[in-house]
Amino acid sequence: MNAAKRKTTYLTTPLYYVNASPHIGHAYANLAADTYARFHRLLGEDVFFLTGTDEHGQKIERSAAAAGMSPQAFADSVVARFQSLWKLLNISHDDYIRTTQPRHVERVQEILRRLHKAGRLIQAAYKGWYCTPDETFWTEGEIGGPTGDPTAVDPQSGKPLCPTCGRPLEPVEEVGWHLKLRDHQEWLKQYLKDNQRFIRPQTRYNEIASLLEQPLPETWCIARPRHRVGWGIEVPFDPGCVVYVWFDALLNYITVPWEIREKEKRTLWPASLHLIGKDILRHHTVYWPVVLRELAGLVPELGYDRDVPLPDMVYAHGLWKVGEQKMSKSLGNVVDPVTLITERLASQPFAADVFRYYVLSEIPFGQDGFFSEEGLQTRLTTDLGNDLGNLVNRTLSMIDRYCGGKIPPSRQEDLDAIGLRGLGDRVRALPESVRAAMEDLQFSLALNAIMQVVTLANQSIEQAAPWQLAKQPEKRAQLEGVLGALACTVRIVGVMLKPFMPAVSDEIRRQLACGDAAPTWEDAAHWEGRNAGATLIRDRAVLFPRPAPAAGQGK
Ligand code: MSP
C-alpha cells in the first residue's frame, strides 16, 4: 500500500548549526525557502515549510565549552537568536525542528533500533580525516584543500586541508557503526540518469554525476564512539556510541513527517524540495538517498510499506562571499543581518523586505554572490525607491487629486483607446512569467519580470501625462481610464510581490483598499479587482523613504 496521492508541497531548509549567531548566508536559504513557500501558497497549494537547528556534535560541544556553558544551555541561547531573526525576516515556516527535541531524538533512536534489527548496520573501523567545522569525514584520497593539491597543509599545524572549506583536518581512527555506501552506487547513478531534475541547478547535477563515476567509500559512518564526541544522541543498542551528527540531522526530514502523519493523518513525505547550500550537496544527494534506501520497509509510519521514495528535488544555492572567501563565523567575515536591518536600514519602514529584495534579486539563484552594502543601497534607491515606490505613490496621489480618492473602473477592452494596451498585455502575462521563473527557483528573474512591469507603468504615466488630461474636461473619461488602468497594474504587482516582499505587498494592497484577505492567484489573473470603485485608504506610509542626508550634506 502506498500513501494516498500527495497534495502537500513539503519543503525544507538545512538545519543550521548553533555554534554561533546566524549570518546572511543562513538568512539566504531561509529567505529563498520562505519565498518559495509563499509562492506555492499563492498558487493555492497546501504547503508545509520546515526549518530548524542542528544542535549536536563536536563543533557545538567545543563552542559551548569555550563559552563555559553546557551544550544544551549554549544551544538554547543560540536558537533564540535564530528564531528572532526568522521573526524579523518574516519567515513563515510551519514547524521548527530542533534536533535536541524528544520528538526527534526518540524517532532517531527508533530508526537505529530498526536498522540494527534488520541487520543493515555494520560495525567498522575508520581511519582517515575529520573536518570539525563541517563535521565531515574525508578519506586519504579526498584531502587537499579547495585547490585539490593533496600535499597542501595548514602552515601552522602542518595538517592536511578540508577539500570543501580549506580548514585543517584532524586525523581519526575509531570504531563505529556504518551503513553500506559503495553497494548503492550503481542504482544511484541510474536514478540520476532517470531523474534529471533530482539535483538542480545543472552544474550541481553534473558535479554529483561525475563524483559517482569514481568509486565511493565502502561505508558511511552513522555512529561514533562516545569518547570522541559526547554531545549527541545515544545509540540505543550500544551506549558507548553516539549518533553521527549528519545522520542525526538528515533524519529530521522524515522524523517531522512521521510525527505529522501520526497527529494529522497528513502525508508529507517525499519532500517536494530540499533547499540547501552547495557546500552540503554530497550529504543530500549521495548519503541521504542511501539512508532512505536502507530504510526501505522500516518506516511504514511515513506512508510506505516498502521503498521510501527520494525527495523530488534537491536545489543547491551558491554562497555569499566576502572577497574570495565564503562568509563564515570562523573566518571572521560575517555580515550580521540583524544589524543590517535594524541599524543600517533603520530609516526604512519595510527594512526586512528591502533586505529580502536585495538578496533575491542580486544574484541568479544557484550562483555565488558578493555582498556589498553599496549594492543594497543602490537597489533600495533605484529599483525600490525610484521605480516601485514612485509608481505606487504617483498612481495613488493622482487618484486622490483627480478622482477624490475613488478608484476609477477599468476594462481591459478599453485599454486600446487610451494607448495602454501594451501595459495591459504585459500585466496579464506577468503571473505566468513569474510562475515560469519560479519553477526553477529563479527568484531574480521573477523579480525582474515584476520590475519590468513597474518600469513600463512608470513610462506609461509619462506618456499618458494625466496632469495634462486633467486640464481638459473633455478628456475626463480618458483620465479616469488611465488612472483605473494604473490602479489595476499596481494591485497586480502588489499581489505578485507577496512571496518576495510580504509586508510591502500587504501595504500596497491595503493602500488600494483591497481588504485584509490573503491575496490569491485569481486576484492576479483578474484585471480589475474587487476594489474597483473603492476609496483609497488615507493614512498611507511612503514605502521606501529616502534616507535623510547626513549633516553637512546637501543644501
Ligand atoms: N548543520 C548542517 C546542515 C544539516 S542539514 C540536515 C550545516 N549547517 S551550517 O549552519 O553550517 O550551514 C547551513 C546552511 O547555511 C548550508 O546550506 C550552507 O550552505 C549555508 N551557508 C553557510 N554559509 C553560507 C554562505 N556564506 N552563503 C550562503 N549560504 C551559506 O551545514
Coordinates of C-alpha atoms and ligand atoms in Angstrom, one line a residue:
M1 CA 0.0 0.0 0.0
N2 CA 1.3 3.4 -0.9
A3 CA 0.4 6.7 0.5
A4 CA -2.6 8.4 -1.0
K5 CA -2.0 10.9 -3.7
R6 CA 0.2 13.6 -2.0
K7 CA -1.2 17.1 -2.1
T8 CA 1.2 18.9 0.3
T9 CA 4.1 20.8 -1.0
Y10 CA 6.7 19.9 1.6
L11 CA 9.9 21.9 1.6
T12 CA 12.8 22.0 3.9
T13 CA 15.9 24.1 4.6
P14 CA 19.2 22.9 6.1
L15 CA 19.2 22.7 9.9
Y16 CA 21.7 25.4 11.0
Y17 CA 24.5 24.6 13.4
V18 CA 24.1 26.5 16.6
N19 CA 27.7 27.1 17.2
A20 CA 27.3 30.9 16.5
S21 CA 24.8 33.5 15.6
P22 CA 23.2 33.4 12.2
H23 CA 24.7 35.5 9.3
I24 CA 23.4 36.4 5.9
G25 CA 24.4 33.1 4.4
H26 CA 22.0 31.4 6.8
A27 CA 19.3 34.0 6.2
Y28 CA 19.6 33.4 2.5
A29 CA 18.4 29.8 2.4
N30 CA 15.5 30.6 4.7
L31 CA 14.5 33.7 2.6
A32 CA 14.6 31.6 -0.6
A33 CA 12.6 28.8 1.1
D34 CA 10.1 31.3 2.5
T35 CA 9.6 32.9 -0.9
Y36 CA 9.1 29.5 -2.4
A37 CA 6.6 28.5 0.3
R38 CA 4.7 31.7 0.0
F39 CA 4.6 31.4 -3.8
H40 CA 3.1 28.0 -3.6
R41 CA 0.6 29.1 -1.1
L42 CA -0.3 31.9 -3.5
L43 CA -0.8 29.2 -6.1
G44 CA -3.4 27.7 -3.8
E45 CA -1.3 24.7 -2.7
D46 CA -1.2 23.1 0.7
V47 CA 2.3 23.9 1.9
F48 CA 4.4 22.6 4.8
F49 CA 7.6 24.5 5.3
L50 CA 10.1 23.1 7.7
T51 CA 13.3 24.7 9.1
G52 CA 15.2 24.3 12.3
T53 CA 18.6 23.8 14.0
D54 CA 21.3 21.1 14.1
E55 CA 22.3 21.1 17.8
H56 CA 24.6 18.1 18.4
G57 CA 28.2 17.2 17.5
Q58 CA 31.8 18.1 18.3
K59 CA 31.6 21.6 16.9
I60 CA 28.8 22.7 19.3
E61 CA 30.3 20.8 22.1
R62 CA 33.6 22.8 21.7
S63 CA 31.8 26.2 21.3
A64 CA 29.8 25.5 24.4
A65 CA 32.9 24.6 26.4
A66 CA 34.7 27.8 25.1
A67 CA 31.7 29.8 26.4
G68 CA 31.7 28.0 29.7
M69 CA 28.2 26.6 29.2
S70 CA 26.6 23.2 28.9
P71 CA 25.9 22.3 25.3
Q72 CA 22.2 22.4 25.8
A73 CA 22.2 25.8 27.5
F74 CA 24.5 27.1 24.8
A75 CA 22.2 25.7 22.1
D76 CA 19.2 27.2 23.7
S77 CA 20.8 30.7 23.7
V78 CA 21.8 30.5 20.1
V79 CA 18.5 29.0 18.9
A80 CA 16.8 32.1 20.4
R81 CA 18.9 34.3 18.1
F82 CA 18.0 32.2 15.0
Q83 CA 14.3 32.3 16.0
S84 CA 14.3 36.1 16.4
L85 CA 16.0 36.5 13.1
W86 CA 13.3 34.4 11.4
K87 CA 10.7 36.6 13.0
L88 CA 12.5 39.8 11.9
L89 CA 12.7 38.4 8.3
N90 CA 9.0 37.4 8.3
I91 CA 9.8 33.7 7.7
S92 CA 6.6 31.7 7.5
H93 CA 7.7 28.2 8.5
D94 CA 5.1 25.8 9.6
D95 CA 7.3 23.9 12.0
Y96 CA 10.7 24.4 13.6
I97 CA 12.6 21.3 14.5
R98 CA 15.5 21.2 17.0
T99 CA 17.5 18.0 16.9
T100 CA 17.6 18.0 20.7
Q101 CA 13.8 17.8 21.0
P102 CA 12.5 14.5 22.3
R103 CA 10.2 14.1 19.3
H104 CA 13.3 13.9 17.1
V105 CA 15.6 12.1 19.4
E106 CA 13.1 9.3 20.1
R107 CA 12.4 8.7 16.4
V108 CA 16.1 8.7 15.5
Q109 CA 16.7 6.1 18.2
E110 CA 13.8 4.0 16.9
I111 CA 15.2 4.2 13.4
L112 CA 18.5 3.0 14.7
R113 CA 16.9 0.1 16.5
R114 CA 15.0 -1.0 13.4
L115 CA 18.1 -0.7 11.2
H116 CA 20.1 -2.8 13.7
K117 CA 17.4 -5.4 14.0
A118 CA 17.2 -5.6 10.2
G119 CA 20.9 -6.3 10.1
R120 CA 21.6 -3.2 8.0
L121 CA 24.3 -1.8 10.2
I122 CA 28.0 -2.7 10.1
Q123 CA 30.4 -2.2 13.0
A124 CA 33.5 -0.9 11.2
A125 CA 36.8 0.7 11.9
Y126 CA 37.5 4.0 10.3
K127 CA 40.9 5.6 9.7
G128 CA 41.0 8.9 7.9
W129 CA 40.5 12.6 8.4
Y130 CA 37.7 14.7 10.0
C131 CA 36.7 18.3 9.4
T132 CA 35.2 19.5 12.7
P133 CA 33.8 22.8 11.3
D134 CA 32.0 20.8 8.6
E135 CA 31.5 17.7 10.8
T136 CA 32.6 15.6 7.8
F137 CA 34.8 12.6 7.2
W138 CA 37.4 12.6 4.4
T139 CA 39.5 9.8 3.1
E140 CA 43.2 10.0 2.3
G141 CA 42.3 10.3 -1.4
E142 CA 39.9 13.2 -0.9
I143 CA 42.0 15.7 1.1
G144 CA 43.8 18.6 -0.5
G145 CA 42.0 21.8 0.2
P146 CA 39.9 23.7 -2.3
T147 CA 42.7 23.5 -4.9
G148 CA 42.8 19.7 -4.7
D149 CA 46.6 19.6 -4.0
P150 CA 46.9 16.5 -1.7
T151 CA 50.3 17.8 -0.4
A152 CA 48.8 21.2 0.8
V153 CA 48.9 21.6 4.5
D154 CA 47.9 24.2 7.1
P155 CA 51.1 26.3 7.7
Q156 CA 50.5 26.4 11.5
S157 CA 49.6 22.9 12.4
G158 CA 51.1 21.0 9.3
K159 CA 47.8 19.2 9.0
P160 CA 46.2 18.5 5.6
L161 CA 43.2 20.6 4.4
C162 CA 39.5 20.0 4.0
P163 CA 38.6 19.8 0.4
T164 CA 35.4 21.9 0.8
C165 CA 36.3 24.6 3.4
G166 CA 40.1 24.5 3.3
R167 CA 40.5 24.3 7.0
P168 CA 42.9 21.9 8.8
L169 CA 41.7 18.3 9.2
E170 CA 42.1 16.1 12.3
P171 CA 43.2 12.5 12.0
V172 CA 40.7 10.0 13.3
E173 CA 40.9 6.3 13.9
E174 CA 37.8 4.9 15.5
V175 CA 35.3 2.0 15.5
G176 CA 31.7 3.0 14.9
W177 CA 28.5 1.9 13.2
H178 CA 28.2 2.3 9.5
L179 CA 25.8 1.9 6.6
K180 CA 26.9 0.3 3.3
L181 CA 27.7 3.0 0.7
R182 CA 29.5 1.5 -2.3
D183 CA 26.8 -1.1 -2.8
H184 CA 24.4 1.7 -3.6
Q185 CA 26.5 3.4 -6.2
E186 CA 25.0 1.8 -9.3
W187 CA 21.3 2.4 -8.6
L188 CA 22.0 5.9 -7.6
K189 CA 23.9 6.6 -10.8
Q190 CA 20.9 5.2 -12.7
Y191 CA 18.5 7.2 -10.6
L192 CA 20.2 10.4 -11.6
K193 CA 20.1 9.5 -15.2
D194 CA 16.3 8.8 -15.0
N195 CA 15.6 11.9 -12.9
Q196 CA 17.4 14.8 -14.5
R197 CA 15.7 17.3 -12.2
F198 CA 16.6 15.4 -9.0
I199 CA 19.6 17.8 -8.5
R200 CA 19.4 21.4 -9.5
P201 CA 20.9 23.5 -10.9
Q202 CA 22.6 21.6 -13.7
T203 CA 26.1 22.4 -12.5
R204 CA 25.4 20.6 -9.2
Y205 CA 23.8 17.7 -11.1
N206 CA 26.9 17.4 -13.2
E207 CA 29.1 17.5 -10.1
I208 CA 27.4 14.6 -8.4
A209 CA 27.1 12.6 -11.7
S210 CA 30.9 12.9 -12.1
L211 CA 31.5 12.1 -8.4
L212 CA 29.6 8.9 -8.9
E213 CA 31.9 7.9 -11.8
Q214 CA 34.6 7.3 -9.1
P215 CA 34.2 4.5 -6.5
L216 CA 32.5 5.7 -3.3
P217 CA 34.0 4.7 0.1
E218 CA 32.7 1.2 1.1
T219 CA 30.7 2.5 4.0
W220 CA 29.3 5.7 5.6
C221 CA 29.6 6.3 9.4
I222 CA 26.4 6.9 11.3
A223 CA 27.5 6.5 14.9
R224 CA 30.8 7.4 16.6
P225 CA 32.5 6.4 19.9
R226 CA 31.3 8.4 22.8
H227 CA 34.9 9.2 24.0
R228 CA 35.3 11.3 20.8
V229 CA 32.1 13.1 20.8
G230 CA 30.0 13.2 23.9
W231 CA 27.2 15.6 22.7
G232 CA 24.9 13.5 20.6
I233 CA 22.0 11.0 20.6
E234 CA 22.9 7.8 22.4
V235 CA 22.8 4.7 20.2
P236 CA 20.2 2.6 22.0
F237 CA 21.8 -0.8 21.5
D238 CA 25.4 0.5 22.1
P239 CA 25.6 3.2 24.8
G240 CA 29.3 3.6 24.1
C241 CA 28.4 5.3 20.8
V242 CA 26.5 8.5 19.9
V243 CA 24.8 9.1 16.6
Y244 CA 27.0 10.9 14.0
V245 CA 25.6 14.5 13.7
W246 CA 25.0 14.3 10.0
F247 CA 22.9 11.1 10.2
D248 CA 21.0 12.7 13.1
A249 CA 20.4 15.9 11.3
L250 CA 19.4 14.5 7.9
L251 CA 16.8 12.3 9.6
N252 CA 14.8 15.5 10.6
Y253 CA 13.4 15.5 7.1
I254 CA 11.4 12.3 8.0
T255 CA 11.1 12.5 11.8
V256 CA 8.8 15.5 11.4
P257 CA 6.6 13.9 8.6
W258 CA 6.4 10.8 10.8
E259 CA 5.0 12.8 13.7
I260 CA 2.7 14.9 11.5
R261 CA 1.2 11.8 9.9
E262 CA 0.6 10.3 13.3
K263 CA -1.1 13.5 14.5
E264 CA -2.8 14.9 11.5
K265 CA -3.1 12.0 9.1
R266 CA -1.3 14.2 6.5
T267 CA 1.3 12.7 4.3
L268 CA 4.3 15.0 3.8
W269 CA 6.9 12.6 2.5
P270 CA 8.5 12.7 0.0
A271 CA 9.7 16.3 0.2
S272 CA 9.0 18.4 -2.9
L273 CA 12.2 20.3 -2.3
H274 CA 15.3 20.2 -0.1
L275 CA 16.8 23.6 -0.4
I276 CA 20.5 23.6 0.6
G277 CA 23.8 25.4 0.1
K278 CA 26.2 23.9 -2.5
D279 CA 28.7 23.0 0.3
I280 CA 26.4 20.3 1.6
L281 CA 25.4 18.8 -1.7
R282 CA 27.0 15.5 -1.3
H283 CA 25.4 14.8 2.1
H284 CA 21.9 15.4 0.5
T285 CA 22.4 13.7 -2.9
V286 CA 24.6 10.7 -2.0
Y287 CA 24.4 9.9 1.7
W288 CA 20.7 10.9 2.2
P289 CA 19.4 8.8 -0.7
V290 CA 21.4 5.9 0.6
V291 CA 19.9 6.3 4.1
L292 CA 16.4 6.4 2.6
R293 CA 17.1 3.3 0.5
E294 CA 18.4 1.5 3.6
L295 CA 15.2 2.4 5.4
A296 CA 13.1 0.5 2.9
G297 CA 10.3 -1.2 4.7
L298 CA 11.4 0.0 8.1
V299 CA 9.3 3.2 8.5
P300 CA 5.8 2.5 7.4
E301 CA 4.7 5.5 9.5
L302 CA 5.7 7.7 6.6
G303 CA 3.1 6.0 4.4
Y304 CA 5.2 3.5 2.6
D305 CA 5.4 -0.2 3.4
R306 CA 8.2 -0.9 1.0
D307 CA 10.6 1.6 -0.6
V308 CA 10.9 5.0 0.8
P309 CA 10.8 7.4 -2.1
L310 CA 13.6 10.0 -2.6
P311 CA 12.8 13.7 -2.4
D312 CA 11.5 15.2 -5.7
M313 CA 14.3 17.8 -5.9
V314 CA 17.5 19.0 -4.1
Y315 CA 18.3 22.5 -5.1
A316 CA 21.7 23.8 -4.1
H317 CA 22.2 27.6 -3.9
G318 CA 25.5 29.4 -4.1
L319 CA 27.4 31.0 -1.3
W320 CA 27.7 34.6 -0.3
K321 CA 31.3 35.6 -0.3
V322 CA 33.4 38.4 1.0
G323 CA 36.3 38.8 -1.3
E324 CA 37.3 35.3 -2.4
Q325 CA 36.2 33.7 0.8
K326 CA 32.9 32.1 1.9
M327 CA 31.3 34.2 4.6
S328 CA 31.6 32.3 7.8
K329 CA 31.9 32.9 11.5
S330 CA 35.1 31.1 11.9
L331 CA 36.7 33.2 9.1
G332 CA 35.5 36.3 10.9
N333 CA 34.0 38.0 7.9
V334 CA 30.3 37.7 8.6
V335 CA 27.6 40.3 7.8
D336 CA 25.1 40.3 10.6
P337 CA 21.6 40.6 9.1
V338 CA 20.1 41.9 12.4
T339 CA 22.5 44.9 12.4
L340 CA 21.9 45.5 8.7
I341 CA 18.1 45.6 9.1
T342 CA 17.8 47.3 12.5
E343 CA 20.6 49.8 12.1
R344 CA 21.7 50.3 8.5
L345 CA 18.2 50.2 7.2
A346 CA 16.7 52.0 10.3
S347 CA 15.1 54.7 8.2
Q348 CA 13.1 52.1 6.3
P349 CA 9.6 51.1 7.4
F350 CA 9.9 47.8 5.4
A351 CA 13.6 47.1 6.1
A352 CA 13.3 43.3 6.1
D353 CA 11.6 43.5 2.7
V354 CA 14.4 45.7 1.4
F355 CA 16.9 43.0 2.5
R356 CA 14.7 40.3 1.0
Y357 CA 14.6 42.1 -2.3
Y358 CA 18.3 42.7 -2.3
V359 CA 19.4 39.1 -1.7
L360 CA 16.8 37.6 -4.0
S361 CA 17.4 39.9 -6.9
E362 CA 21.2 40.4 -6.6
I363 CA 22.4 37.1 -7.9
P364 CA 20.9 34.4 -10.1
F365 CA 19.9 31.6 -7.7
G366 CA 22.4 28.9 -7.7
Q367 CA 25.4 31.1 -8.3
D368 CA 27.8 32.7 -5.7
G369 CA 27.4 36.3 -4.8
F370 CA 29.4 39.1 -3.2
F371 CA 27.6 41.0 -0.5
S372 CA 28.0 44.8 -0.6
E373 CA 26.3 47.4 1.4
E374 CA 26.6 49.8 -1.6
G375 CA 24.8 47.2 -3.7
L376 CA 22.0 47.1 -1.2
Q377 CA 21.7 50.9 -1.1
T378 CA 21.6 51.1 -4.8
R379 CA 18.8 48.6 -5.1
L380 CA 16.9 50.5 -2.5
T381 CA 17.3 53.8 -4.2
T382 CA 16.8 52.7 -7.8
D383 CA 14.5 49.7 -8.1
L384 CA 12.6 50.2 -4.9
G385 CA 12.5 53.9 -4.3
N386 CA 12.6 55.4 -7.9
D387 CA 10.7 52.7 -9.6
L388 CA 8.3 50.7 -7.3
G389 CA 7.7 53.3 -4.6
N390 CA 7.4 56.0 -7.1
L391 CA 4.8 54.1 -9.2
V392 CA 2.7 53.4 -6.2
N393 CA 3.0 56.9 -4.8
R394 CA 2.3 58.7 -8.1
T395 CA -0.7 56.5 -9.0
L396 CA -2.4 56.8 -5.7
S397 CA -1.7 60.5 -5.4
M398 CA -3.2 61.2 -8.8
I399 CA -6.3 59.1 -7.9
D400 CA -6.6 61.3 -4.8
R401 CA -6.1 64.5 -6.6
Y402 CA -8.1 63.9 -9.7
C403 CA -10.8 61.4 -8.5
G404 CA -11.2 62.3 -4.9
G405 CA -9.5 59.1 -3.9
K406 CA -12.1 56.9 -5.6
I407 CA -10.5 54.2 -7.8
P408 CA -11.9 54.6 -11.3
P409 CA -13.2 51.4 -13.1
S410 CA -11.0 49.9 -15.8
R411 CA -11.9 47.5 -18.5
Q412 CA -9.3 45.6 -20.4
E413 CA -11.1 46.0 -23.7
D414 CA -10.9 49.8 -23.3
L415 CA -7.1 49.9 -23.0
D416 CA -6.5 50.3 -26.7
A417 CA -8.4 53.5 -26.8
I418 CA -6.3 55.1 -24.1
G419 CA -3.0 53.8 -25.5
L420 CA -2.3 51.4 -22.7
R421 CA -2.8 48.1 -24.5
G422 CA 0.9 47.3 -24.2
L423 CA 0.9 47.7 -20.5
G424 CA -2.3 45.7 -20.1
D425 CA -0.8 42.8 -22.1
R426 CA 2.4 42.8 -20.0
V427 CA 0.4 42.8 -16.8
R428 CA -1.7 40.0 -18.0
A429 CA 1.3 37.9 -18.9
L430 CA 3.1 38.7 -15.6
P431 CA 1.8 35.9 -13.4
E432 CA 2.8 33.3 -15.9
S433 CA 6.3 34.8 -16.3
V434 CA 6.8 34.7 -12.6
R435 CA 5.5 31.2 -12.4
A436 CA 7.9 30.0 -15.1
A437 CA 10.8 31.6 -13.3
M438 CA 9.8 30.1 -10.0
E439 CA 9.6 26.6 -11.4
D440 CA 13.4 26.6 -11.4
L441 CA 13.7 28.9 -8.4
Q442 CA 14.9 31.8 -10.4
F443 CA 13.9 34.4 -7.9
S444 CA 15.9 37.1 -9.6
L445 CA 14.2 36.5 -13.0
A446 CA 10.8 36.5 -11.3
L447 CA 11.5 39.9 -9.6
N448 CA 12.9 41.2 -12.9
A449 CA 9.6 40.4 -14.6
I450 CA 7.7 42.3 -11.9
M451 CA 10.1 45.2 -12.1
Q452 CA 9.8 45.4 -15.9
V453 CA 6.1 45.9 -15.5
V454 CA 6.8 48.6 -12.9
T455 CA 9.2 50.4 -15.3
L456 CA 6.7 50.1 -18.2
A457 CA 3.9 51.5 -15.9
N458 CA 6.1 54.5 -15.0
Q459 CA 6.8 55.1 -18.7
S460 CA 3.1 54.9 -19.4
I461 CA 2.4 57.6 -16.8
E462 CA 4.9 59.9 -18.6
Q463 CA 3.3 59.1 -22.0
A464 CA -0.3 59.5 -20.8
A465 CA 0.5 62.6 -18.8
P466 CA -2.6 62.5 -16.6
W467 CA -1.8 66.0 -15.4
Q468 CA -2.4 67.3 -18.9
L469 CA -5.6 65.3 -19.3
A470 CA -6.8 66.8 -16.0
K471 CA -6.7 70.2 -17.5
Q472 CA -9.1 69.3 -20.3
P473 CA -12.6 68.5 -19.1
E474 CA -13.5 66.7 -22.4
K475 CA -10.7 64.2 -21.6
R476 CA -12.2 63.1 -18.3
A477 CA -13.0 59.6 -19.5
Q478 CA -9.5 59.1 -20.7
L479 CA -8.0 60.4 -17.4
E480 CA -10.1 58.0 -15.4
G481 CA -9.3 55.2 -17.8
V482 CA -5.6 55.8 -17.4
L483 CA -5.8 56.0 -13.6
G484 CA -8.0 53.0 -13.4
A485 CA -5.5 51.0 -15.5
L486 CA -2.7 52.1 -13.3
A487 CA -4.6 51.1 -10.2
C488 CA -5.1 47.6 -11.7
T489 CA -1.4 47.4 -12.5
V490 CA -0.3 48.4 -9.1
R491 CA -2.7 45.9 -7.5
I492 CA -1.5 43.0 -9.6
V493 CA 2.1 44.0 -9.0
G494 CA 1.2 44.1 -5.3
V495 CA -0.2 40.5 -5.4
M496 CA 2.8 39.2 -7.3
L497 CA 5.2 40.7 -4.8
K498 CA 3.6 38.9 -1.9
P499 CA 6.0 35.9 -1.8
F500 CA 9.0 38.2 -2.2
M501 CA 8.2 41.2 -0.1
P502 CA 5.2 40.2 2.0
A503 CA 4.9 43.3 4.1
V504 CA 5.3 45.7 1.2
S505 CA 2.7 43.7 -0.7
D506 CA 0.3 43.9 2.1
E507 CA 0.8 47.6 2.4
I508 CA 0.3 48.3 -1.3
R509 CA -2.9 46.3 -1.3
R510 CA -4.0 47.9 2.0
Q511 CA -3.5 51.4 0.5
L512 CA -5.5 50.3 -2.5
A513 CA -8.4 49.2 -0.2
C514 CA -8.1 45.6 -1.2
G515 CA -9.2 44.3 2.2
D516 CA -7.3 42.1 4.6
A517 CA -7.8 38.7 2.9
A518 CA -4.6 37.0 1.8
P519 CA -4.2 37.5 -2.0
T520 CA -4.9 34.6 -4.3
W521 CA -3.7 33.6 -7.8
E522 CA -7.1 34.5 -9.0
D523 CA -6.6 38.1 -7.8
A524 CA -3.5 38.3 -10.0
A525 CA -5.4 36.8 -13.0
H526 CA -8.2 39.3 -13.0
W527 CA -7.5 42.7 -14.5
E528 CA -10.0 44.5 -12.4
G529 CA -10.1 43.7 -8.7
R530 CA -12.8 43.7 -6.2
N531 CA -11.6 47.1 -5.0
A532 CA -12.7 49.0 -8.2
G533 CA -14.8 51.9 -7.1
A534 CA -13.5 51.7 -3.6
T535 CA -11.9 54.7 -1.9
L536 CA -8.1 54.7 -1.2
I537 CA -7.0 54.4 2.4
R538 CA -6.0 57.8 3.8
D539 CA -3.1 57.0 6.1
R540 CA -0.5 55.9 3.6
A541 CA 3.1 55.2 4.5
V542 CA 5.8 56.1 2.0
L543 CA 7.1 52.7 1.1
F544 CA 10.8 53.5 0.7
P545 CA 11.6 56.9 2.1
R546 CA 14.9 58.5 1.1
P547 CA 17.3 58.4 4.0
A548 CA 17.8 61.9 5.4
P549 CA 21.1 63.4 4.1
A550 CA 23.8 63.3 6.7
A551 CA 24.6 66.6 8.4
G552 CA 26.7 68.8 6.2
Q553 CA 25.5 67.1 3.0
G554 CA 23.0 68.5 0.5
K555 CA 21.7 72.1 0.6
Ligands
MSP1 N1 24.0 21.5 10.0 C1 24.5 21.4 8.7 C2 23.3 21.1 7.8 C3 22.4 19.9 8.2 S1 21.1 19.7 7.1 C4 20.3 18.3 7.6 C5 25.1 22.7 8.2 N2 24.9 23.7 8.9 S2 25.5 25.2 8.6 O1 25.0 26.1 9.6 O2 26.9 25.1 8.5 O3 25.1 25.6 7.2 C6 23.7 25.6 6.9 C7 23.4 26.2 5.5 O4 23.9 27.5 5.5 C8 24.1 25.5 4.4 O5 23.2 25.3 3.4 C9 25.2 26.4 4.0 O6 25.4 26.4 2.6 C10 24.5 27.7 4.3 N3 25.5 28.7 4.4 C11 26.5 28.9 5.4 N4 27.3 29.9 5.0 C12 26.9 30.4 3.8 C13 27.3 31.5 3.0 N5 28.3 32.2 3.2 N6 26.5 31.8 1.9 C14 25.3 31.1 1.6 N7 25.0 30.1 2.4 C15 25.8 29.6 3.3 O7 25.8 22.6 7.2

